[in-house]
Amino acid sequence: MPSDCITFQESGYFSKLIVDYLNQKKEVQTLYNRFSRVEEFEAQIAEKKENFSGNRTVLVQSLENQYKGIPISESTGNNIETLRSQNTFTITTGHQLSLFTGPLYFIYKIVAAIKTAEVLKTQYPDYDFVPVYWMATEDHDFDEINHFFLNGKKISWNRDAKGPVGRLSTEGLDKVFDILELELGIGTNAKQMKELFRKSYLEHHNLAIATRYLVNELFKDHGLVIVDGDDKELKQQMIPYFKEELRNQKSFNAVQETLPFFEKENYKIQVNPREINLFYIEDNLRERIVKINDHYQVLNTNLSFSEEELLNELETQPEKFSPNVILRPLYQEVILPNLCYIGGGGEIAYWLELKNMFKQFKVTFPILYVRNSAVAVTEKQLRKIDKLELNWKDLFLKKNELLNVKTKELADFPLDFSKLKEQLSLQFSQLYEITEKTDVSFLKAVKAQEQKQLNGLYKLEKKLLRAEKIKQQDKLERILELKDSLFPNESLQERILNISELSNEINTKQFISSLKNYFNCFNDNFTIFKL
């Protein structure tokens, strides 16, 4: 079975910026350091090794503290310990604390990091490479993570939420578990998924620890290391950078210099920098820090600081300062000996805004790798694809376009009037020549007549297409049914389906291991995964 079907560039699911990035368009090359190819990592290793200023001992100690109470595998334990070595580097992906992993691409990102680390070890045996999942514990967008979809239903964790999501108690998740039990039904795999949810969320007191347990259980056999940035010791390494941010708005100025290029090239700006890109956080608080005259204010609170007071607060309680989407990548690259960040199209788009900021802070900019994407397909669906004479390029089309393409293919006579339109245009071009030799006043009349006849052909073409759709209705409905099962809501399957939905077809750990084998690193093709 083929492992790929269509390139990201052809799929229609990626922005102009990401398409140009993947095509290595010359103008975009100024936005990144090195492109995501295996051979580029030799220079990336050398640069990171020379410039990495993070404290490896502190990193390992923090990770050991974060994993207390969580049973880890030998491979994960070894990977944590090997981070002490100057010849060890990380391959990192990150994501929100999505309930029960949320959509499938959560899984795909981590598998891509694991596979990349393995490929690099083969290519560069003198070094070690550790796959890392960075938990977005300090995020506050609860509505984005409090649900997942199963069997077409949205299963939500309904509660009030304030402050960093990682610190939220797991209260109320017993009700989600009750719904999950009913939806998953019976079977060995379903039973395993229920037990995984129960142990993760009902036996741990906050969302960060619950998510660590969950992700560790899914990926511990592959040596994944999970990092929580909501950590005082790790943030102490960021004090000099946060001081620069508070005093001089360094990141704002650096990113602002890049944005005119995005506007010039008609690229969507993914994130806009604030003058200060830091939040002030406590258990039930996450609010922006703003400078008003000579004082610093925490928005929507009574907290106000002079510069001296705020810098003293930073020195003594760095855990109360949280980087936003602009500064979080810098935090990651300061504390981790990281070579590569793996993310979706939207993530890579905002990383491409940040190179100048990294330069200003004198921190090595990582290689950016657009994560693998996949479509999971059953044997039954594959048989339907063959029976309906579809290919993957067909299935990636939007519904209307797919219907039009297949209707024209199924018709007994041509429904495309392109040749007729060309012939008509050729005839009128001869009329234009005559008009120029006789009376130019006829030009408008000739143009009007041409447009009238073209409109007539267009209307006739639409009418015939509509009639043929009615004639082929049964087959077209089966095509749409298949399309909807593989691309729910006209979206990529990976953006909606939860891993629990696949438990009827495959064991979860088997799915992850097989997926790793299917994925090709640094490949711009969608992967077709047979369940």
XYZ file of C-alpha atoms in Angstrom:
531
model
C 0.000 0.000 0.000
C 1.407 3.468 -0.851
C 2.482 5.581 2.133
C 1.635 8.890 0.527
C -1.019 10.272 -1.758
C -0.807 13.991 -2.308
C 1.617 16.747 -1.392
C 0.826 19.368 1.218
C 1.219 21.999 -1.494
C -1.432 20.361 -3.709
C -3.891 19.575 -0.934
C -5.488 22.993 -0.516
C -5.196 22.756 3.278
C -2.098 24.939 3.737
C -1.612 28.698 3.597
C 0.316 30.529 0.890
C 3.170 31.119 3.341
C 3.551 27.438 4.201
C 3.341 26.404 0.546
C 6.085 28.911 -0.292
C 8.125 27.706 2.696
C 7.854 24.066 1.625
C 8.784 25.064 -1.925
C 11.757 26.977 -0.491
C 10.757 30.119 -2.312
C 13.739 32.445 -2.407
C 11.981 35.362 -0.693
C 10.888 33.209 2.262
C 14.399 31.926 2.944
C 15.172 35.070 4.937
C 12.608 33.948 7.533
C 14.403 30.794 8.663
C 17.864 29.574 9.522
C 18.073 26.174 7.817
C 15.484 24.169 5.919
C 14.176 20.866 7.275
C 16.439 18.365 5.518
C 18.510 15.680 7.239
C 21.767 17.021 5.811
C 21.130 20.478 7.327
C 21.354 19.106 10.882
C 25.139 18.830 10.850
C 25.503 22.620 10.771
C 22.559 23.042 13.171
C 24.227 20.738 15.705
C 27.497 22.673 15.464
C 25.770 26.037 15.922
C 23.588 24.918 18.824
C 26.492 23.223 20.536
C 28.524 26.410 20.371
C 25.745 28.804 21.415
C 23.621 26.810 23.867
C 23.714 28.593 27.218
C 21.072 26.570 29.072
C 21.961 24.657 32.205
C 21.726 20.936 31.458
C 21.998 19.965 35.124
C 19.054 22.193 36.043
C 17.085 20.800 33.093
C 17.610 17.189 34.201
C 16.827 17.969 37.846
C 13.642 19.787 36.854
C 12.531 16.885 34.678
C 13.199 14.410 37.483
C 11.065 16.542 39.814
C 8.291 16.861 37.235
C 8.148 13.092 36.754
C 7.854 12.292 40.481
C 4.945 9.919 40.989
C 4.796 9.033 37.278
C 6.137 5.567 36.330
C 8.570 6.034 33.457
C 10.097 3.563 31.062
C 13.783 2.732 30.887
C 14.058 4.496 27.519
C 12.509 7.723 28.854
C 14.691 7.563 31.971
C 17.794 7.086 29.830
C 16.805 9.990 27.593
C 16.394 12.299 30.572
C 19.788 11.280 31.952
C 21.543 11.619 28.587
C 20.470 15.277 28.422
C 23.426 15.950 30.741
C 25.771 15.213 27.830
C 27.018 17.976 25.540
C 26.408 15.601 22.632
C 22.683 15.234 23.296
C 20.088 17.384 21.546
C 16.319 17.554 21.528
C 13.664 17.404 18.804
C 10.636 19.242 20.142
C 6.960 19.549 19.467
C 4.382 21.255 21.649
C 0.659 21.358 22.132
C -2.137 22.462 24.419
C -3.386 20.139 27.156
C -6.216 18.908 24.968
C -8.694 16.681 26.776
C -7.850 13.021 26.101
C -5.349 14.299 23.466
C -8.075 16.119 21.498
C -7.787 15.687 17.698
C -5.509 13.111 16.093
C -2.846 15.611 15.048
C -1.813 15.812 18.719
C -0.646 12.218 18.265
C 0.884 12.883 14.850
C 3.070 15.721 16.120
C 4.594 13.589 18.846
C 5.100 10.584 16.565
C 6.873 12.897 14.091
C 9.247 14.049 16.857
C 9.992 10.451 17.871
C 10.598 9.345 14.292
C 12.823 12.352 13.557
C 14.987 11.651 16.604
C 15.458 8.050 15.414
C 16.328 9.085 11.861
C 18.876 11.623 13.098
C 20.524 9.033 15.347
C 21.033 6.838 12.303
C 22.444 9.757 10.307
C 24.607 11.174 13.125
C 25.546 8.217 15.400
C 28.026 10.263 17.468
C 25.149 12.258 18.956
C 21.972 11.441 20.844
C 18.570 12.912 20.026
C 15.708 13.090 22.507
C 12.071 13.570 21.392
C 10.329 16.178 23.558
C 6.689 17.110 24.047
C 6.344 20.618 25.515
C 3.096 20.880 27.459
C 1.355 24.257 27.111
C 0.444 24.262 30.790
C 0.454 28.061 31.081
C -2.095 28.558 28.336
C -5.486 29.912 29.382
C -7.731 29.077 26.393
C -9.826 26.528 28.251
C -12.587 26.495 25.630
C -10.079 25.222 23.064
C -9.045 22.191 25.123
C -12.079 21.182 27.194
C -13.566 18.760 24.660
C -12.992 16.059 22.105
C -15.158 14.442 19.445
C -16.224 10.813 19.513
C -18.702 9.155 17.145
C -19.691 12.571 15.829
C -20.516 13.890 19.309
C -18.738 16.650 21.173
C -17.800 15.459 24.665
C -17.089 18.471 26.873
C -15.723 19.157 30.349
C -17.953 21.964 31.559
C -16.614 24.098 34.398
C -15.417 27.597 35.197
C -11.738 28.106 34.485
C -9.323 30.892 35.343
C -5.574 31.103 35.235
C -3.108 28.642 33.657
C -4.936 25.527 32.479
C -2.249 23.185 33.793
C -3.095 24.199 37.356
C -6.811 23.439 36.989
C -8.120 20.694 39.236
C -9.549 17.646 37.483
C -12.848 18.095 39.298
C -15.813 17.224 37.097
C -13.965 14.856 34.774
C -15.779 11.916 36.352
C -18.873 13.082 34.426
C -16.880 13.072 31.181
C -15.736 9.551 32.015
C -19.352 8.411 32.385
C -20.147 9.675 28.873
C -16.984 8.109 27.455
C -17.920 4.725 28.913
C -21.253 4.785 27.132
C -19.839 5.969 23.804
C -16.901 3.568 23.597
C -18.949 0.461 24.217
C -17.317 -2.927 24.777
C -14.209 -4.650 23.488
C -10.623 -5.023 24.664
C -9.354 -1.834 23.045
C -12.328 0.178 24.290
C -11.732 -1.146 27.802
C -8.081 -0.055 27.620
C -9.075 3.443 26.506
C -11.565 3.781 29.361
C -8.950 2.659 31.873
C -6.410 5.096 30.417
C -8.859 7.987 30.832
C -9.798 6.913 34.356
C -6.213 6.590 35.566
C -5.106 9.799 33.867
C -7.854 12.159 34.945
C -9.550 10.595 37.953
C -6.370 9.624 39.809
C -4.454 12.910 39.351
C -5.342 16.217 40.918
C -4.578 18.738 38.166
C -4.620 18.891 34.394
C -0.848 19.164 33.940
C -0.097 15.996 35.909
C -3.042 14.171 34.321
C -1.826 15.064 30.834
C 1.738 14.039 31.676
C 0.470 10.654 32.869
C -1.678 10.201 29.752
C 1.010 11.149 27.225
C 3.656 9.177 29.104
C 1.470 6.060 29.007
C 0.939 6.443 25.265
C 4.560 7.157 24.327
C 6.853 5.898 27.090
C 7.947 2.907 24.980
C 9.420 5.399 22.508
C 11.480 7.376 25.028
C 9.427 10.567 24.851
C 10.376 13.247 27.389
C 7.633 15.626 28.547
C 8.526 19.163 29.610
C 6.354 21.495 31.685
C 7.496 25.108 31.345
C 5.527 26.153 34.441
C 8.629 25.549 36.539
C 10.510 27.975 38.789
C 13.966 26.484 38.227
C 13.592 26.500 34.452
C 12.273 30.062 34.446
C 15.226 31.296 36.463
C 17.244 30.836 33.269
C 14.891 33.257 31.544
C 15.358 36.123 34.013
C 17.876 38.040 31.811
C 15.585 37.695 28.772
C 12.463 38.698 30.677
C 14.323 41.750 32.037
C 15.120 42.815 28.492
C 11.482 42.334 27.588
C 10.240 44.475 30.473
C 12.795 47.241 30.102
C 13.257 47.491 26.350
C 10.352 45.671 24.642
C 12.972 43.816 22.635
C 10.716 41.160 21.110
C 8.088 43.698 20.028
C 10.633 45.767 18.124
C 12.262 42.727 16.503
C 9.023 41.132 15.278
C 7.637 44.457 14.103
C 10.585 44.730 11.719
C 9.546 41.433 10.072
C 5.814 42.066 9.638
C 6.060 44.494 6.669
C 7.543 41.631 4.652
C 4.456 39.518 5.431
C 2.188 42.334 4.266
C 4.222 42.877 1.105
C 4.021 39.174 0.185
C 0.315 38.934 1.143
C 1.025 36.423 3.886
C -1.415 36.254 6.761
C 0.141 37.536 9.988
C -0.378 34.732 12.449
C 0.364 36.629 15.677
C 0.953 40.292 16.460
C 3.468 41.146 19.188
C 2.544 43.139 22.279
C 4.859 45.802 23.621
C 5.413 43.448 26.558
C 4.904 39.772 25.730
C 4.620 38.493 29.274
C 1.741 37.464 31.511
C 1.605 37.576 35.286
C 0.259 34.284 36.605
C -1.025 32.771 39.809
C -3.285 29.745 40.332
C -6.417 31.604 39.226
C -4.823 34.478 37.346
C -3.203 34.957 33.951
C -3.200 38.568 32.815
C -0.979 40.716 30.601
C 1.689 43.003 32.009
C 1.530 46.501 30.496
C 3.620 49.577 31.075
C 1.688 52.754 31.839
C 3.946 55.785 32.182
C 6.605 54.736 34.700
C 4.641 51.890 36.287
C 3.820 48.326 35.296
C 0.225 47.194 35.612
C -1.247 43.683 35.588
C -4.403 44.134 33.544
C -7.798 43.580 35.199
C -6.218 43.534 38.669
C -5.069 46.029 41.303
C -1.484 44.831 40.943
C 0.904 47.672 40.077
C 4.704 47.793 40.252
C 7.500 50.253 39.810
C 10.285 48.974 37.566
C 12.438 48.187 40.594
C 9.594 46.320 42.300
C 8.731 44.298 39.208
C 12.349 43.319 38.533
C 12.705 42.277 42.166
C 9.531 40.192 41.780
C 11.080 38.585 38.692
C 14.292 37.741 40.556
C 12.546 36.204 43.558
C 9.453 34.685 41.913
C 10.182 34.009 38.218
C 7.404 31.394 38.197
C 4.892 34.291 38.216
C 6.050 35.446 34.781
C 4.695 33.593 31.773
C 5.747 34.117 28.139
C 3.004 34.568 25.559
C 2.966 33.030 22.077
C 5.804 35.325 20.940
C 8.233 34.617 23.778
C 7.353 30.978 24.502
C 9.470 29.703 21.567
C 12.434 31.669 22.926
C 11.928 30.121 26.379
C 11.955 26.659 24.835
C 15.133 27.272 22.852
C 16.968 28.833 25.814
C 16.426 25.934 28.224
C 16.542 23.013 25.748
C 19.491 21.948 23.569
C 16.972 21.912 20.760
C 17.648 21.525 17.046
C 14.202 21.376 15.480
C 10.627 22.400 16.212
C 7.831 20.288 14.718
C 4.464 21.959 14.284
C 1.405 22.328 12.095
C 1.067 24.914 9.367
C -0.311 27.608 11.670
C 2.486 27.111 14.206
C 5.260 27.159 11.643
C 3.723 30.326 10.190
C 4.121 32.203 13.465
C 7.609 30.787 14.071
C 8.544 32.319 10.706
C 7.802 35.722 12.234
C 10.393 35.216 14.977
C 13.828 34.753 13.415
C 14.799 38.392 13.880
C 13.784 38.234 17.550
C 16.041 35.206 18.097
C 18.860 37.105 16.425
C 18.362 40.076 18.758
C 18.511 37.790 21.808
C 21.494 35.861 20.352
C 19.725 32.495 20.563
C 20.030 29.894 17.781
C 16.890 29.675 15.656
C 15.741 26.036 15.248
C 15.012 24.144 12.070
C 11.257 24.271 11.405
C 9.589 21.061 10.329
C 5.970 20.961 9.124
C 4.658 17.882 10.924
C 3.454 14.736 9.168
C -0.228 14.521 8.292
C -2.207 11.350 7.758
C -5.547 9.933 6.718
C -6.469 6.743 8.581
C -8.507 4.423 6.370
C -10.152 1.040 6.991
C -10.091 -1.965 4.672
C -13.809 -1.426 4.007
C -13.179 2.184 2.974
C -10.346 1.123 0.682
C -12.660 -1.318 -1.080
C -15.216 1.457 -1.566
C -12.529 3.744 -3.014
C -11.637 1.080 -5.585
C -15.270 0.283 -6.380
C -16.131 3.954 -6.917
C -12.972 4.433 -9.043
C -11.663 7.219 -6.844
C -8.102 8.272 -6.180
C -6.721 10.328 -3.323
C -6.492 13.498 -5.385
C -10.231 13.147 -5.937
C -10.930 12.710 -2.233
C -8.920 15.776 -1.238
C -11.137 17.964 -3.439
C -13.880 20.049 -1.843
C -17.340 18.479 -2.166
C -18.677 20.613 -5.025
C -15.508 20.240 -7.040
C -15.457 16.483 -6.408
C -19.073 16.137 -7.564
C -18.394 18.114 -10.719
C -15.267 16.125 -11.574
C -16.906 12.744 -11.024
C -20.133 13.720 -12.833
C -18.136 14.678 -15.919
C -16.209 11.403 -15.729
C -19.403 9.346 -15.396
C -21.284 11.059 -18.243
C -21.684 9.311 -21.614
C -20.893 12.544 -23.465
C -18.596 15.526 -22.816
C -19.945 17.993 -20.246
C -16.968 20.303 -20.523
C -17.592 22.984 -23.139
C -14.053 24.366 -23.056
C -13.373 23.413 -26.684
C -16.645 24.954 -27.829
C -15.754 28.142 -25.977
C -12.331 28.169 -27.630
C -13.931 27.726 -31.068
C -16.385 30.515 -30.337
C -13.577 32.834 -29.279
C -11.676 31.980 -32.457
C -14.685 32.869 -34.606
C -15.127 36.173 -32.833
C -11.429 36.986 -33.174
C -12.025 36.867 -36.948
C -14.999 39.200 -36.523
C -12.801 41.630 -34.593
C -10.382 41.720 -37.548
C -13.253 42.554 -39.904
C -14.531 45.218 -37.495
C -11.128 46.907 -37.436
C -11.127 47.057 -41.262
C -14.656 48.375 -41.609
C -16.372 50.249 -38.823
C -14.915 50.277 -35.294
C -18.329 51.337 -33.973
C -19.319 47.678 -34.312
C -16.681 46.689 -31.716
C -18.984 47.067 -28.698
C -21.768 45.168 -30.459
C -19.410 42.312 -31.354
C -18.079 42.122 -27.803
C -21.603 42.086 -26.396
C -22.615 39.316 -28.799
C -19.557 37.250 -27.859
C -20.304 37.585 -24.173
C -23.958 36.687 -24.765
C -23.047 33.495 -26.582
C -20.403 32.567 -23.996
C -23.004 33.085 -21.251
C -25.372 30.846 -23.181
C -22.791 28.081 -23.387
C -22.034 28.506 -19.680
C -25.737 28.210 -18.735
C -26.194 25.194 -20.995
C -23.109 23.569 -19.479
C -24.480 24.106 -15.957
C -27.907 22.747 -16.946
C -26.403 19.607 -18.476
C -24.181 19.116 -15.428
C -27.191 19.463 -13.129
C -29.186 16.958 -15.193
C -26.316 14.482 -15.213
C -25.959 14.793 -11.407
C -29.588 13.726 -11.075
C -28.957 10.782 -13.410
C -25.852 9.721 -11.426
C -27.375 10.551 -8.020
C -26.973 7.106 -6.451
C -23.262 6.811 -7.212
C -22.551 10.445 -6.293
C -24.264 10.000 -2.927
C -22.032 7.004 -2.208
C -18.998 9.087 -3.161
C -20.081 11.880 -0.790
C -20.753 9.406 2.009
C -17.215 8.070 1.657
C -15.798 11.592 1.416
C -17.592 12.604 4.639
C -16.258 9.562 6.488
C -12.658 10.432 5.562
C -12.943 14.231 5.654
C -15.607 15.003 8.299
C -17.131 18.486 8.026
C -14.980 19.046 4.896
C -11.968 19.173 7.184
C -8.929 16.995 7.594
C -9.784 13.904 9.622
C -6.857 14.630 11.966
C -8.411 17.928 13.050
C -11.598 16.308 14.362
C -11.263 12.601 15.193
C -9.992 11.543 18.617
C -7.709 8.549 18.983
C -10.384 6.738 21.014
C -12.556 6.560 17.877
C -9.987 4.278 16.248
C -10.120 1.792 19.127
C -12.766 -0.251 17.283
C -10.208 -0.893 14.545
C -6.804 -0.977 16.232
C -5.062 -1.041 19.600
C -3.836 2.460 20.468
C -0.213 1.551 21.123
C -0.159 -0.574 17.975
C -1.528 2.421 16.063
C 1.255 4.669 17.371
C 4.000 2.145 16.544
C 2.614 1.506 13.070
C 2.201 5.224 12.446
C 5.866 5.765 13.266
C 6.783 3.181 10.629
C 4.495 4.792 8.039
C 5.791 8.330 8.546
C 8.620 9.533 6.329
C 10.668 12.329 7.848
C 11.011 15.626 6.002
C 8.424 14.544 3.456
C 5.768 16.912 2.084
C 3.237 14.153 1.366
C 0.134 13.138 3.242
C 0.399 9.632 4.665
C -2.347 7.092 4.022
C -2.547 4.848 7.070
C -4.363 1.529 6.695
C -6.025 0.539 9.972
